[in-house]
Every structure is written in structure tokens, then in C-alpha cells.
Coordinates of C-alpha atoms and ligand atoms in Angstrom, one line a residue:
M9 CA -35.4 23.9 -23.5
T10 CA -33.0 26.0 -21.5
A11 CA -30.8 24.8 -18.8
Q12 CA -32.1 25.3 -15.3
T13 CA -29.7 27.1 -13.0
V14 CA -28.4 25.1 -10.1
P15 CA -29.5 26.2 -6.6
T16 CA -26.7 28.4 -5.1
T17 CA -27.7 27.8 -1.4
D18 CA -26.9 24.8 0.6
D19 CA -29.3 23.2 3.1
S20 CA -28.7 25.9 5.7
G21 CA -29.3 28.7 3.2
T22 CA -25.7 29.9 3.1
P23 CA -24.6 31.2 -0.3
Q24 CA -22.0 28.8 -1.9
D25 CA -19.2 30.1 -4.0
R26 CA -19.7 27.3 -6.5
P27 CA -22.9 25.7 -7.7
R28 CA -23.9 22.5 -6.1
L29 CA -24.5 19.5 -8.2
A30 CA -27.9 17.7 -7.9
A31 CA -26.2 14.4 -8.5
A32 CA -23.1 12.6 -9.7
V33 CA -23.4 9.4 -11.6
V34 CA -20.4 7.1 -11.9
L35 CA -20.6 4.4 -14.6
A36 CA -19.1 1.1 -13.4
A37 CA -21.2 -1.6 -15.0
G38 CA -19.0 -2.4 -18.0
E39 CA -17.3 -5.7 -18.2
G40 CA -13.7 -4.5 -18.8
T41 CA -13.0 -7.5 -21.0
R42 CA -9.6 -6.3 -22.1
M43 CA -8.2 -6.5 -18.5
R44 CA -8.5 -10.3 -18.9
S45 CA -9.0 -10.5 -15.2
S46 CA -11.3 -12.2 -12.7
T47 CA -11.2 -9.0 -10.7
P48 CA -13.7 -6.4 -12.0
K49 CA -11.8 -3.6 -13.8
M50 CA -13.1 -0.9 -11.4
L51 CA -11.4 -2.7 -8.5
H52 CA -7.9 -2.8 -10.0
T53 CA -5.7 -0.3 -8.2
I54 CA -3.1 2.3 -8.9
G55 CA -1.4 4.4 -6.2
G56 CA -3.1 2.1 -3.6
R57 CA -6.6 3.1 -4.6
S58 CA -9.1 1.4 -6.9
L59 CA -10.0 3.0 -10.2
L60 CA -13.5 3.5 -8.9
G61 CA -12.0 4.9 -5.7
H62 CA -10.1 7.6 -7.6
V63 CA -13.2 8.7 -9.5
L64 CA -15.3 8.8 -6.3
T65 CA -12.6 10.8 -4.5
A66 CA -12.6 13.4 -7.3
T67 CA -16.4 13.6 -7.4
R68 CA -16.7 13.8 -3.6
E69 CA -15.0 17.2 -3.7
L70 CA -17.8 18.5 -5.8
D71 CA -20.2 17.8 -3.0
A72 CA -23.1 16.5 -5.1
R73 CA -26.3 16.0 -3.1
R74 CA -26.3 12.4 -4.1
T75 CA -23.8 10.1 -5.8
A76 CA -24.9 7.0 -7.7
V77 CA -22.7 4.2 -8.9
V78 CA -24.1 2.0 -11.6
V79 CA -23.0 -1.6 -11.5
R80 CA -23.8 -4.8 -13.3
H81 CA -20.8 -6.9 -14.2
Q82 CA -19.8 -8.7 -10.9
A83 CA -22.3 -6.3 -9.4
E84 CA -22.0 -7.6 -5.8
R85 CA -18.2 -7.1 -5.6
V86 CA -18.3 -3.7 -7.1
A87 CA -21.3 -2.6 -5.0
E88 CA -19.6 -3.8 -1.8
H89 CA -16.4 -1.9 -2.7
A90 CA -18.3 1.3 -3.6
R91 CA -20.2 1.2 -0.3
A92 CA -17.0 0.6 1.7
I93 CA -15.1 3.5 0.2
A94 CA -17.9 6.1 -0.2
E95 CA -20.4 6.4 2.6
G96 CA -23.9 7.2 1.5
V97 CA -23.4 6.3 -2.1
L98 CA -26.4 4.9 -4.0
V99 CA -25.6 1.7 -5.7
V100 CA -27.8 1.2 -8.8
E101 CA -28.0 -2.0 -10.7
Q102 CA -28.2 -1.5 -14.5
D103 CA -31.1 -3.2 -16.2
E104 CA -30.6 -5.8 -18.8
L105 CA -30.3 -3.3 -21.7
P106 CA -26.7 -2.7 -22.9
G107 CA -24.9 0.6 -23.2
T108 CA -24.0 3.8 -21.3
G109 CA -27.5 5.2 -22.0
A110 CA -29.1 2.3 -20.3
A111 CA -26.7 2.7 -17.3
V112 CA -27.6 6.3 -16.8
R113 CA -31.3 5.6 -17.3
S114 CA -31.2 3.1 -14.4
A115 CA -29.3 5.7 -12.3
L116 CA -31.8 8.5 -13.1
S117 CA -34.8 6.4 -12.1
V118 CA -33.3 5.8 -8.7
L119 CA -32.2 9.4 -8.3
D120 CA -35.7 10.6 -9.2
A121 CA -37.2 8.3 -6.6
A122 CA -34.8 9.6 -4.0
A123 CA -35.6 13.2 -4.9
H124 CA -39.3 12.5 -4.5
A125 CA -38.7 10.8 -1.1
D126 CA -36.6 13.9 -0.1
R127 CA -39.3 16.3 -0.9
A128 CA -41.9 14.2 0.8
A129 CA -39.7 14.0 3.9
H130 CA -39.1 17.8 3.9
G131 CA -42.8 18.6 3.2
V132 CA -41.9 20.8 0.3
P133 CA -45.2 21.9 -1.2
L134 CA -46.0 21.2 -4.8
G135 CA -45.1 24.0 -7.2
Q136 CA -42.5 25.6 -5.0
E137 CA -39.6 27.0 -7.2
G138 CA -41.6 25.9 -10.2
Q139 CA -40.9 22.3 -9.4
V140 CA -43.5 19.7 -10.3
L141 CA -43.4 16.7 -8.1
G142 CA -43.5 14.3 -11.0
D143 CA -40.2 15.6 -12.4
G144 CA -38.0 14.1 -9.7
L145 CA -34.3 15.2 -9.8
E146 CA -33.7 18.9 -10.7
G147 CA -30.5 20.7 -11.5
A148 CA -27.1 19.7 -12.9
V149 CA -26.0 16.1 -13.1
L150 CA -22.4 15.0 -13.5
V151 CA -21.9 11.7 -15.4
V152 CA -18.5 10.2 -15.4
A153 CA -17.0 6.9 -16.4
G154 CA -15.5 5.0 -13.4
D155 CA -12.3 4.1 -15.2
L156 CA -10.6 7.5 -15.3
P157 CA -8.3 7.4 -12.3
L158 CA -6.4 10.6 -13.0
L159 CA -9.5 12.7 -13.4
D160 CA -9.2 15.5 -10.8
A161 CA -11.7 17.6 -8.9
G162 CA -10.3 20.8 -10.5
T163 CA -11.2 19.7 -14.0
L164 CA -14.6 18.5 -12.9
G165 CA -15.2 21.8 -11.0
E166 CA -14.4 23.8 -14.2
L167 CA -16.8 21.7 -16.2
V168 CA -19.6 22.3 -13.8
A169 CA -18.9 26.0 -13.5
S170 CA -18.9 26.5 -17.2
H171 CA -22.1 24.5 -17.6
V172 CA -23.8 26.7 -15.1
A173 CA -22.3 30.0 -16.4
D174 CA -23.2 29.3 -20.0
G175 CA -26.7 27.9 -19.2
N176 CA -26.0 24.8 -21.1
A177 CA -28.3 21.8 -21.6
V178 CA -25.2 19.5 -21.8
T179 CA -21.5 20.2 -21.3
V180 CA -19.0 17.6 -22.5
L181 CA -15.4 17.2 -21.5
T182 CA -13.4 16.4 -24.6
T183 CA -9.8 15.9 -25.5
V184 CA -7.8 15.9 -28.8
V185 CA -5.8 12.7 -29.4
A186 CA -3.4 11.5 -32.1
D187 CA -5.3 8.3 -32.6
P188 CA -9.0 8.6 -32.0
T189 CA -9.7 5.0 -33.1
G190 CA -12.6 3.5 -31.1
Y191 CA -13.7 6.7 -29.4
G192 CA -16.9 8.8 -29.9
R193 CA -16.1 11.8 -32.1
V194 CA -17.2 15.3 -31.2
V195 CA -18.9 17.0 -34.1
R196 CA -19.0 20.8 -33.8
E197 CA -21.1 23.4 -35.4
D198 CA -19.2 25.7 -37.9
G199 CA -19.1 29.2 -36.6
T200 CA -20.4 28.8 -33.0
G201 CA -18.2 25.8 -32.2
D202 CA -21.1 24.4 -30.2
V203 CA -21.4 20.6 -30.1
L204 CA -23.9 19.2 -32.6
K205 CA -23.6 15.5 -31.8
I206 CA -21.3 12.8 -30.7
V207 CA -20.8 9.9 -33.2
E208 CA -19.5 6.6 -32.0
H209 CA -16.6 5.2 -34.0
R210 CA -18.5 2.3 -35.5
D211 CA -21.3 4.6 -36.6
A212 CA -19.2 7.4 -38.0
S213 CA -18.9 8.5 -41.6
A214 CA -15.5 8.8 -43.3
E215 CA -15.5 12.5 -42.7
E216 CA -16.4 12.1 -39.0
L217 CA -13.7 9.6 -38.5
E218 CA -11.2 12.3 -39.4
V219 CA -12.2 14.2 -36.2
A220 CA -9.5 14.0 -33.6
E221 CA -11.5 15.5 -30.7
I222 CA -13.1 12.7 -28.7
N223 CA -15.7 12.3 -26.0
T224 CA -14.1 11.4 -22.6
S225 CA -17.3 10.1 -21.0
V226 CA -17.4 13.0 -18.6
Y227 CA -20.4 15.3 -18.9
V228 CA -22.7 17.6 -17.1
F229 CA -26.4 17.3 -18.0
D230 CA -29.4 19.3 -17.0
A231 CA -31.5 16.7 -15.2
G232 CA -34.6 17.5 -17.3
V233 CA -32.7 17.4 -20.6
L234 CA -31.2 14.1 -19.6
R235 CA -34.6 12.6 -18.6
A236 CA -36.2 13.7 -21.9
G237 CA -33.3 12.5 -24.0
L238 CA -33.0 9.1 -22.3
A239 CA -36.6 8.5 -23.0
R240 CA -36.0 8.7 -26.7
I241 CA -32.7 7.1 -27.4
T242 CA -32.8 3.8 -29.3
Q243 CA -30.6 0.7 -30.0
H244 CA -30.6 1.5 -33.8
N245 CA -26.9 1.7 -34.1
A246 CA -23.9 -0.4 -35.1
Q247 CA -23.5 -1.9 -31.6
G248 CA -27.2 -2.3 -30.8
E249 CA -26.6 -0.4 -27.5
L250 CA -28.4 2.5 -25.9
Y251 CA -25.8 5.3 -26.3
L252 CA -25.7 8.1 -23.7
T253 CA -24.0 10.1 -26.4
D254 CA -27.2 10.3 -28.4
V255 CA -28.7 12.6 -25.7
V256 CA -26.5 15.3 -27.1
A257 CA -28.2 15.5 -30.5
L258 CA -31.6 15.2 -28.9
A259 CA -30.8 18.1 -26.5
R260 CA -30.0 20.2 -29.6
E261 CA -33.2 19.2 -31.3
D262 CA -35.1 20.5 -28.3
G263 CA -33.3 23.8 -28.6
G264 CA -30.7 23.3 -25.8
Q265 CA -27.2 24.5 -26.0
V266 CA -24.4 21.9 -25.9
R267 CA -20.8 23.1 -25.4
A268 CA -17.5 21.3 -24.8
I269 CA -14.5 21.9 -22.7
V270 CA -11.2 20.5 -24.0
S271 CA -9.0 18.9 -21.3
E272 CA -5.4 20.1 -21.5
D273 CA -4.2 17.2 -19.6
P274 CA -4.4 14.0 -21.7
Y275 CA -3.8 11.7 -18.7
A276 CA -6.7 13.2 -16.7
V277 CA -9.2 11.9 -19.2
E278 CA -7.4 8.7 -20.2
G279 CA -9.4 5.6 -19.4
V280 CA -8.0 2.3 -18.3
N281 CA -9.0 -0.5 -20.7
D282 CA -6.1 -2.9 -20.3
R283 CA -3.2 -3.6 -18.0
V284 CA -0.8 -1.6 -20.2
Q285 CA -2.9 1.5 -19.6
L286 CA -3.1 0.6 -15.9
A287 CA 0.7 0.6 -15.6
T288 CA 1.1 3.8 -17.7
L289 CA -1.4 5.7 -15.6
G290 CA 0.0 4.2 -12.4
R291 CA 3.4 5.6 -13.3
I292 CA 2.1 9.0 -14.2
L293 CA 0.1 9.1 -10.9
N294 CA 3.2 8.1 -8.9
D295 CA 5.2 10.8 -10.6
R296 CA 2.6 13.4 -9.6
V297 CA 2.4 12.2 -6.1
L298 CA 6.2 12.3 -5.7
E299 CA 6.4 15.7 -7.2
D300 CA 3.9 17.0 -4.7
W301 CA 5.9 15.6 -1.8
M302 CA 9.2 17.0 -3.1
R303 CA 7.6 20.4 -3.3
A304 CA 6.3 19.9 0.2
G305 CA 9.9 19.4 1.5
V306 CA 10.5 15.6 1.2
T307 CA 13.8 14.5 -0.3
I308 CA 13.3 11.7 -2.8
V309 CA 16.7 10.6 -4.0
D310 CA 15.4 8.5 -6.9
P311 CA 11.9 9.1 -8.1
A312 CA 12.2 6.4 -10.7
T313 CA 12.5 3.6 -8.1
T314 CA 10.3 5.2 -5.4
W315 CA 6.5 4.4 -5.2
V316 CA 4.2 6.2 -2.8
D317 CA 0.5 5.5 -2.5
V318 CA -1.9 8.4 -2.6
D319 CA -3.0 8.0 1.0
V320 CA 0.5 8.1 2.4
D321 CA 1.4 11.1 4.6
L322 CA 5.0 12.4 4.7
A323 CA 6.4 15.2 6.9
P324 CA 8.9 17.8 5.8
D325 CA 12.6 16.7 5.8
V326 CA 11.7 13.1 5.4
T327 CA 14.4 11.4 3.2
I328 CA 13.4 8.5 0.9
L329 CA 16.3 6.5 -0.5
P330 CA 16.1 4.5 -3.7
G331 CA 14.0 1.4 -4.1
T332 CA 11.4 2.4 -1.5
Q333 CA 7.7 1.7 -1.6
L334 CA 5.3 3.3 0.8
H335 CA 1.8 1.9 0.8
G336 CA -1.6 2.3 2.3
A337 CA -2.0 4.6 5.3
T338 CA 1.8 4.8 6.0
V339 CA 2.8 8.0 7.9
V340 CA 6.4 9.2 8.2
S341 CA 7.3 11.9 10.6
A342 CA 9.8 14.7 10.2
G343 CA 13.4 13.9 9.7
A344 CA 13.0 10.2 9.3
T345 CA 15.0 8.3 6.7
I346 CA 13.4 5.4 4.8
G347 CA 15.3 3.1 2.5
P348 CA 17.1 2.0 0.5
D349 CA 15.0 -1.0 -0.6
T350 CA 12.3 -0.7 1.9
T351 CA 8.6 -1.5 1.7
L352 CA 6.2 -0.1 4.3
T353 CA 2.5 -0.9 4.3
D354 CA 0.3 0.9 6.9
V355 CA 3.3 1.7 9.0
E356 CA 3.8 4.7 11.3
V357 CA 7.3 6.0 11.5
G358 CA 8.3 8.5 14.3
E359 CA 10.5 11.5 14.0
G360 CA 14.1 11.0 13.0
A361 CA 13.8 7.2 12.8
V362 CA 16.0 5.3 10.4
V363 CA 14.5 2.4 8.5
S364 CA 16.7 0.7 6.0
R365 CA 16.2 -2.5 3.8
T366 CA 13.1 -3.3 5.7
H367 CA 9.8 -5.0 4.9
A368 CA 7.1 -3.9 7.4
T369 CA 3.3 -4.1 7.6
L370 CA 0.9 -2.7 10.2
S371 CA 3.6 -1.7 12.6
V372 CA 4.7 1.4 14.6
I373 CA 8.3 2.5 14.7
G374 CA 9.0 5.0 17.4
A375 CA 10.8 8.4 17.2
G376 CA 14.6 8.0 16.8
A377 CA 14.4 4.3 16.4
N378 CA 16.6 2.2 14.2
V379 CA 15.3 -0.6 12.0
G380 CA 17.3 -2.8 9.6
P381 CA 19.1 -3.4 7.5
F382 CA 17.2 -6.6 6.6
A383 CA 14.4 -6.5 9.1
Y384 CA 10.9 -8.0 8.7
L385 CA 8.2 -6.4 10.8
R386 CA 4.9 -8.2 10.6
P387 CA 1.5 -6.9 11.8
G388 CA 1.4 -5.7 15.4
S389 CA 5.1 -4.9 15.8
V390 CA 5.5 -1.8 17.9
L391 CA 9.0 -0.4 18.5
G392 CA 9.4 2.3 21.2
E393 CA 11.4 5.5 21.0
K394 CA 15.0 5.0 20.3
G395 CA 14.6 1.2 20.1
K396 CA 16.3 -1.0 17.7
I397 CA 15.2 -3.9 15.5
G398 CA 18.4 -4.9 13.8
T399 CA 19.8 -7.2 11.1
F400 CA 17.9 -10.3 10.1
V401 CA 15.3 -9.8 12.8
E402 CA 11.7 -10.8 12.3
T403 CA 9.0 -9.4 14.7
K404 CA 5.2 -10.1 14.9
N405 CA 2.7 -8.9 17.4
A406 CA 5.5 -7.7 19.6
Q407 CA 5.8 -4.6 21.7
I408 CA 9.4 -3.6 22.2
G409 CA 9.8 -0.7 24.6
A410 CA 11.7 2.5 24.4
G411 CA 15.4 2.1 24.1
S412 CA 15.1 -1.7 23.9
K413 CA 17.2 -3.5 21.3
V414 CA 16.9 -6.7 19.3
P415 CA 20.1 -6.2 17.3
H416 CA 20.8 -9.5 15.4
L417 CA 19.4 -12.7 13.9
S418 CA 16.2 -13.1 16.0
Y419 CA 12.5 -13.9 15.9
V420 CA 10.3 -11.9 18.4
G421 CA 6.7 -13.1 18.1
D422 CA 3.8 -12.6 20.5
A423 CA 6.0 -10.7 23.0
T424 CA 6.2 -7.7 25.3
V425 CA 9.6 -6.4 26.0
G426 CA 10.0 -3.6 28.5
E427 CA 12.3 -0.5 28.2
G428 CA 16.0 -0.4 28.0
T429 CA 16.3 -4.2 27.5
N430 CA 18.8 -5.9 25.3
I431 CA 17.9 -9.2 23.6
G432 CA 21.0 -11.2 22.7
A433 CA 21.8 -12.3 19.2
A434 CA 20.1 -15.3 17.6
T435 CA 17.2 -15.4 20.1
V436 CA 13.9 -17.1 19.2
F437 CA 10.7 -16.4 21.0
V438 CA 9.1 -19.8 20.7
N439 CA 5.5 -18.7 20.6
Y440 CA 3.8 -21.7 18.9
D441 CA 3.3 -25.1 20.5
G442 CA 1.9 -26.5 17.3
V443 CA -1.7 -25.7 18.3
H444 CA -1.7 -22.4 20.1
K445 CA 0.3 -19.2 20.2
H446 CA 1.6 -18.1 23.6
H447 CA 3.0 -14.8 24.9
T448 CA 6.4 -14.0 26.3
T449 CA 7.1 -11.1 28.6
I450 CA 10.5 -9.7 29.2
G451 CA 10.9 -6.9 31.7
S452 CA 12.7 -3.6 31.5
H453 CA 16.5 -3.3 31.6
A454 CA 16.9 -7.0 31.2
R455 CA 20.0 -8.5 29.4
T456 CA 19.3 -11.8 27.7
G457 CA 22.2 -13.9 26.5
A458 CA 22.9 -14.8 22.9
D459 CA 21.2 -17.9 21.3
N460 CA 18.3 -18.0 23.8
L461 CA 15.0 -19.7 23.3
F462 CA 12.1 -18.3 25.2
V463 CA 9.5 -21.0 25.3
A464 CA 6.2 -19.2 25.8
P465 CA 4.3 -18.7 27.9
V466 CA 7.2 -17.4 30.0
T467 CA 8.2 -14.2 31.8
V468 CA 11.6 -12.7 32.5
G469 CA 11.5 -10.1 35.2
D470 CA 12.9 -6.5 35.3
G471 CA 16.7 -6.3 35.4
A472 CA 17.1 -10.1 34.9
Y473 CA 19.9 -11.7 33.0
T474 CA 19.9 -15.0 31.1
G475 CA 23.0 -17.0 30.1
A476 CA 24.1 -17.6 26.5
G477 CA 22.5 -20.6 24.9
S478 CA 19.8 -20.9 27.4
V479 CA 16.4 -22.5 26.8
I480 CA 14.1 -20.5 29.1
R481 CA 11.0 -22.5 29.9
Q482 CA 10.4 -21.2 33.4
D483 CA 10.0 -17.7 34.6
V484 CA 13.1 -15.8 35.6
P485 CA 12.4 -13.5 38.6
A486 CA 13.5 -9.9 38.5
G487 CA 17.2 -9.5 39.0
A488 CA 17.9 -13.2 38.7
L489 CA 20.2 -14.9 36.2
G490 CA 18.5 -17.7 34.3
V491 CA 20.8 -20.4 32.9
S492 CA 20.0 -23.7 31.3
A493 CA 23.0 -24.7 29.3
G494 CA 25.3 -27.4 30.7
A495 CA 29.1 -27.2 31.3
Q496 CA 31.4 -27.5 28.3
R497 CA 33.5 -30.7 27.9
N498 CA 36.6 -30.8 25.7
I499 CA 37.4 -34.2 24.3
D500 CA 41.1 -34.0 23.6
G501 CA 42.6 -35.4 20.4
W502 CA 39.2 -36.1 19.0
V503 CA 39.8 -34.6 15.5
E504 CA 43.0 -36.4 14.8
R505 CA 41.4 -39.7 15.9
R506 CA 38.1 -39.4 14.3
R507 CA 38.8 -37.2 11.3
P508 CA 42.3 -38.3 10.3
G509 CA 43.9 -36.9 7.2
T510 CA 41.7 -33.8 7.1
A511 CA 43.0 -30.3 7.0
A512 CA 41.7 -29.8 10.6
A513 CA 43.6 -32.9 11.7
Q514 CA 46.8 -31.6 10.1
A515 CA 46.4 -28.2 11.7
A516 CA 45.9 -29.9 15.1
A517 CA 49.0 -31.9 14.6
A518 CA 51.0 -28.9 13.5
A519 CA 49.7 -27.0 16.6
R520 CA 51.2 -29.8 18.8
G521 CA 54.5 -29.2 16.9
E522 CA 54.7 -32.7 15.6
G523 CA 53.1 -35.1 13.1
V524 CA 52.2 -37.7 15.8
E525 CA 49.8 -40.4 14.6
P526 CA 46.6 -40.2 16.6
T527 CA 46.3 -43.3 18.7
G528 CA 43.3 -45.5 19.4
D529 CA 39.7 -45.0 18.6
D530 CA 38.3 -44.7 22.1
D531 CA 37.0 -41.2 22.6
S532 CA 37.3 -41.3 26.4
S533 CA 40.9 -42.4 26.2
D534 CA 43.5 -40.1 27.7
D535 CA 46.3 -41.4 25.4
A536 CA 46.1 -38.6 22.9
V537 CA 46.0 -35.7 25.3
V538 CA 48.1 -32.8 23.9
P539 CA 48.9 -29.5 25.5
A540 CA 46.9 -26.5 24.5
T541 CA 48.8 -24.3 22.1
E542 CA 48.2 -20.9 20.6
P543 CA 46.5 -21.1 17.1
A544 CA 48.9 -20.6 14.2
T545 CA 49.2 -17.1 12.9
L546 CA 48.3 -16.1 9.4
T547 CA 51.1 -16.7 6.9
G548 CA 49.5 -16.0 3.5
A549 CA 49.1 -12.6 1.8
M550 CA 46.1 -10.7 3.3
P551 CA 44.3 -7.8 1.7
A552 CA 44.8 -4.6 3.5
L553 CA 42.6 -1.5 4.1
G554 CA 43.5 1.6 2.2
A555 CA 44.6 4.9 3.9
Q556 CA 41.2 6.5 3.8
A557 CA 39.4 3.4 5.2
L558 CA 42.0 3.2 8.0
R559 CA 41.3 6.8 8.9
E560 CA 37.5 6.0 9.1
L561 CA 38.3 2.9 11.1
A562 CA 40.4 5.0 13.6
K563 CA 37.3 7.1 14.4
H564 CA 35.6 4.0 15.7
A565 CA 38.6 2.8 17.6
D566 CA 37.4 4.1 21.0
A567 CA 34.5 1.7 21.1
A568 CA 36.9 -1.2 20.7
D569 CA 39.0 -0.1 23.7
Q570 CA 36.2 -0.5 26.2
P571 CA 37.0 -3.0 29.0
R572 CA 35.4 -6.4 28.3
P573 CA 32.8 -7.3 30.9
T574 CA 32.9 -10.9 32.1
S575 CA 30.3 -13.2 31.0
P576 CA 27.5 -13.7 33.5
H577 CA 27.1 -17.2 32.2
S578 CA 30.6 -18.2 33.1
E579 CA 30.4 -16.5 36.4
A580 CA 27.3 -18.4 37.2
L581 CA 28.9 -21.7 36.3
D582 CA 31.9 -20.9 38.4
D583 CA 30.3 -19.4 41.4
T584 CA 26.7 -20.3 41.8
F585 CA 25.9 -23.7 40.3
T586 CA 27.1 -27.1 40.9
I587 CA 27.3 -28.4 37.4
R588 CA 26.4 -32.0 37.2
T589 CA 28.1 -33.2 34.1
A590 CA 26.4 -36.6 34.0
R591 CA 28.1 -39.2 31.9
T592 CA 31.5 -37.3 31.9
E593 CA 32.8 -40.7 30.7
G594 CA 30.2 -40.7 27.9
T595 CA 30.6 -40.4 24.2
D596 CA 30.6 -37.3 22.2
R597 CA 27.7 -38.3 20.1
Ligands
UD1_11 C1 -17.9 5.5 -24.4 C2 -18.5 6.6 -25.2 C3 -17.6 7.2 -26.2 C4 -16.3 7.7 -25.5 C5 -15.7 6.6 -24.7 C6 -14.6 7.1 -23.8 C7 -20.9 5.9 -25.4 C8 -21.9 5.3 -26.2 N1 -19.7 6.0 -25.9 O1 -17.5 4.4 -25.3 O2 -18.2 8.2 -26.9 O3 -15.4 8.2 -26.5 O4 -16.7 6.0 -23.8 O5 -13.9 6.0 -23.2 O6 -21.1 6.2 -24.3 N2 -20.6 1.3 -18.9 C9 -21.7 1.0 -18.1 N3 -22.7 0.2 -18.7 C10 -22.7 -0.2 -20.0 C11 -21.5 0.1 -20.7 C12 -20.5 0.9 -20.2 O7 -21.8 1.3 -17.0 O8 -23.6 -0.9 -20.4 C13 -19.5 2.1 -18.3 C14 -18.2 1.4 -18.3 O9 -18.0 0.7 -17.1 C15 -17.2 2.6 -18.4 C16 -18.0 3.6 -19.2 O10 -19.4 3.2 -19.1 O11 -17.0 3.1 -17.1 C17 -17.6 3.6 -20.6 O12 -17.7 2.4 -21.2 P1 -16.8 1.8 -22.4 O13 -17.4 0.5 -22.8 O14 -15.4 1.9 -22.0 O15 -17.0 3.0 -23.5 P2 -17.7 2.9 -24.9 O16 -19.1 2.7 -24.7 O17 -16.9 2.1 -25.8
CA12 CA1 -13.6 3.0 -22.5

């Protein structure tokens, strides 16, 4: 039997520059015992994509008319995943028989039925192009194991092209390895070099075991050859399985030509059987992804500690500092700097942004914004252009407008912050009442004091201020100053009375210039009132900055010379409010 040529026109009749596959069959029914995992082997990931996803991505580029995925072990999970990542894929459940031959037989019966249905739907008359309706699928069929994550479309394309050009019945992708133990050996014909048969390790003779060329479980079959061969394979072998590999010898028996292409890239055809191979191929894939990005204009300072998933998108002149992981659908725009020690998952980073020592998920960081060091952006964090989420700041479901800043030690959850607003250090957006989450809204150009609590739901208007240490439970109108903290009381002499003999008490006594015994134990007593004095100056040896550090420091000196604005909080206390210090005679407890 000779191979049929693959149609060279697509549905619209336009000539194609490469032959179109009738079908691709991906084998994903195996148990993957050596993974020792409750997760099916095909669903383990490298580079942010499942093993099955890698193979389906490579086969998709070949544009086969139909793609079938054969499942059995944890069939539902694998099937659901396959449908989710590859639209229109046919999921085929392997029948109860064991082996790769049984898997492809199940697939072919479904593909045949689909081909019949297609013809019926398109009203193609019997006998056109020599087709007999009963034959089902016609043309070239790619068969590929689902556990070859580094298999690339280029290699597959060459395999298909050579299959068609040589008019083969079967074309096998092989590789030569140092240790072929466990693999099917490729037995070639002297002289022609054509493939005679593939012998499984456990069925091989001593001489066949010497062969270092192995079957990679990637093939192109003529559909008719495959159908005829699968009808005749048996379980009479060492493993009692139906071997797909037996179709090779049967094709030869029928006069078909079987040739092999040897892969030059050992990793492209390396299967994942255990977690050691998973990690090895994960590293190789990452190296390749990083190399592609570096060639595309991305600076990656330390490829050894940088991990970038296959679906991440990076613009030219992005800089990635050591210890950075970019996952999922993360997109980084031109000129942004990410890292060191940063993990972004499904994050969009705008042009020129700087993101350092940050852990962020499902968030958007605007152009020119500054995040970190030590920031934690949870899902729904959106930072506007030139905004800042600073040090030890956690955000969640929070929109922080352009130019707004949350510089230090804060939690911003379920919040909207306008533009040009500054959130004081150590602020908590109290969003959770123990049962429900509530929203806080802060307007634009607001200035909130340090150590505030915004007890949601609450709104602070545009241009409003809040005093330091405030607990804001009620709305603050635009332009108002919201203050909730009471006036400060100093209880003189307290330390010497209540903490006698401590270093603090001694320092207090020294500050008064005498070693007076603290008197009494009544906190409200005036007996121990001492005049305020300047704190003692440092007397011990202090480390000093070196000359170069001093020069650097001098560059920043201007900032320190700015006039210090008065505290709105203290102004409010002085001018606006009558502070009721209830229980001024009270205790300090
Ligand atoms: C198979 C080949 C062998 C080749 C090796 C490469 C056969 C008989 N042997 O070995 O020549 O060197 O791959 O790795 O084909 N699968 C099913 N259903 C099954 C069994 C397996 O779908 O009943 C799938 C697996 O999920 C996997 C692929 O087929 O994707 C290969 O299976 P595996 O068990 O790894 O290979 P072997 O049969 O040992
Ligand atoms: Ca295998």
C-alpha cells in the first residue's frame, strides 16, 4: 500500500504551503505511576503550562483538521483540562484494553465517525477523490505522546513534510541516546536505512538491545495504514499490551515505506516520567524562554535565579533583577525594572515602573509607578500612573489613583483612593466587621495622617485631611480635617516612681541633674514635678560614615532643608477644638 498524499487545499480552496494534517492524536491515558502524584501526570506544569498544554500548543500550529486527546486514568480531570485549554478538541476515552495501540484505536474510531459526519454534512458524494465512505478518516495522522513538553512545532512540521514528500506509510521521530533502557528500539534495514520495525525493550533480542536509536512516541501515519495495522495488532508480547509500535512492521508487510527522522535536540523528545525529569525539562524550558527574551531586548541580570512562564510578555528594555519569577499572563511594558526577589503572577506592569522585592497577584501597576521594597499586592490591586505602594504595604481589591502614595507600613483593602492623595504611614483600612467586607473611599489630593484606621464603610472627601492617630468611623467632608485622637497628658515623674532602679529612671534622674529619690506612689501627685530638660547627648563612640558615603549623602541634603510644615493635628487641637480631657485627675492605666 502506498501513502496517500495529503490534500493541499484548505476549505476555501486556497493552496497551502504545507500539507494539512487530517488529524492529530495526543496520547494522555497513561497512569504516570512514577510521578507518585494524586495529580495526573499530564496536568503537572513547567513554565506555567501543563505537559498536555505544551503538546497541544505545538500540535495546534500544524492546524490539523481535528485533534483528539485520548484519556483514561483520571479521565474526567484530564478531559476537562484538555477542553479548557484547546477549544474544539475531541476527547476520547480509551477502551479497557491496555497499551498505546489500544489508545490510538479508540481515537481512530472517533475520528472515523467524525469524518463520516463531516462528509454527510457537506453532502460529498460517494466516490469523490476515490474516497469510499466506509473508510472514514483519510490522509496524514500525527500521533504524539502527551508527556513531551519541549516538543516544538518546527520539529513536528519537518516530520509531516518529510512524510508527505517521501510518500511514507509511517514516519517515526527517533533519537539516539546514551542509555536506551526501557525504550522501543528502532531496527533499520541495511542499505536503505528504512525502518523495519520497532521492538519494545522487554521484547528485544540481545542484538536489538544494543541499538541506541529509540522511538520517541511521535509519528505520522497514513490513516489507511494505521487503520489496517491497528486491526491486526495483538497482545502477544512481554507486557500483554496492544503496541502501537507493531503497526510499523505490519505497514512494511503490506508494502508500505517506513522512514525515520532523527531529532537533533534530545530535550525536544524527552518525556516526563518522574519529578526529576519534570525539574530538568522545566529548567531547560526556562533557559530557552529567557534566551528568547534576552535576544528580544530584555536585560536579565541573573538567568540562573530568574523564572519566566511561557505566556509572559515582556517589552524591550525591561530589566529583570536576580531572584525574580514572572508567572501566568504577566505583561511588563518597556523600560520597567522588576526585582530583585519579586514574584508577579498575572500582573500588568506599565512603562518605566519600578517593582522591587514584591509579591503580587492579579494586579495592575501603572506606568512610572513605584512598588516595594517589601510590598504585597493581592488580587484586584490597581495602582495608577506614578503612584506608590511602598515598604511593608499590603493591598487587596484597592484602586489607588494616579500619583497617589501609600508609602509605609499599611493595609489597604477594599478601597478606592483618588489621585494625588497621600496615605499616612501605618494606616489600616478596616474592611472587615467579622462578617462582611466594606468599602472605603478616599478622595483626590487628600492627606491622611499617620497611624489612621479607616473603619469601613467610610468616605473621606477630596482635599480632606485627617489627624495622626485618628480612628475615622464617620465620613470626612471634602476639605475638612477629621481628628479623633484626644489631647496628650504628661504625668510627670511617673518613671522614677513606678519604674525605680531602671535605666530609664536613672536617665530621668540624671536629666534633672540630681539623684533625687522619687517620692510617693500617687500618680496624680504633683510632688515629683521636675523641670523639662534637654535629653543627654551621646557620649559613647559612634560609627561614622566614610568619605564616599558622605558625598552621596550630601546629594540628598536639599530635601532635608525643606521648611517643616506644622502638623494639622496640633493646629486643630490648638485652634478648633475644645478638648475635653475627661478624668484629668485619673490614673494612667
Ligand atoms: C512507548 C513506546 C516506546 C517508546 C516510548 C517513548 C509503545 C508500545 N512503546 O513506551 O517504543 O520508546 O513510548 O517514551 O508505544 N498511553 C496511553 N494509553 C496507554 C498507554 C500509554 O494513552 O494504554 C500514553 C501515555 O499517556 C504516554 C504515551 O502513551 O503519553 C507513552 O506511554 P508510556 O507508557 O510512557 O510509554 P511506553 O508504552 O512504555
Ligand atoms: Ca514514557
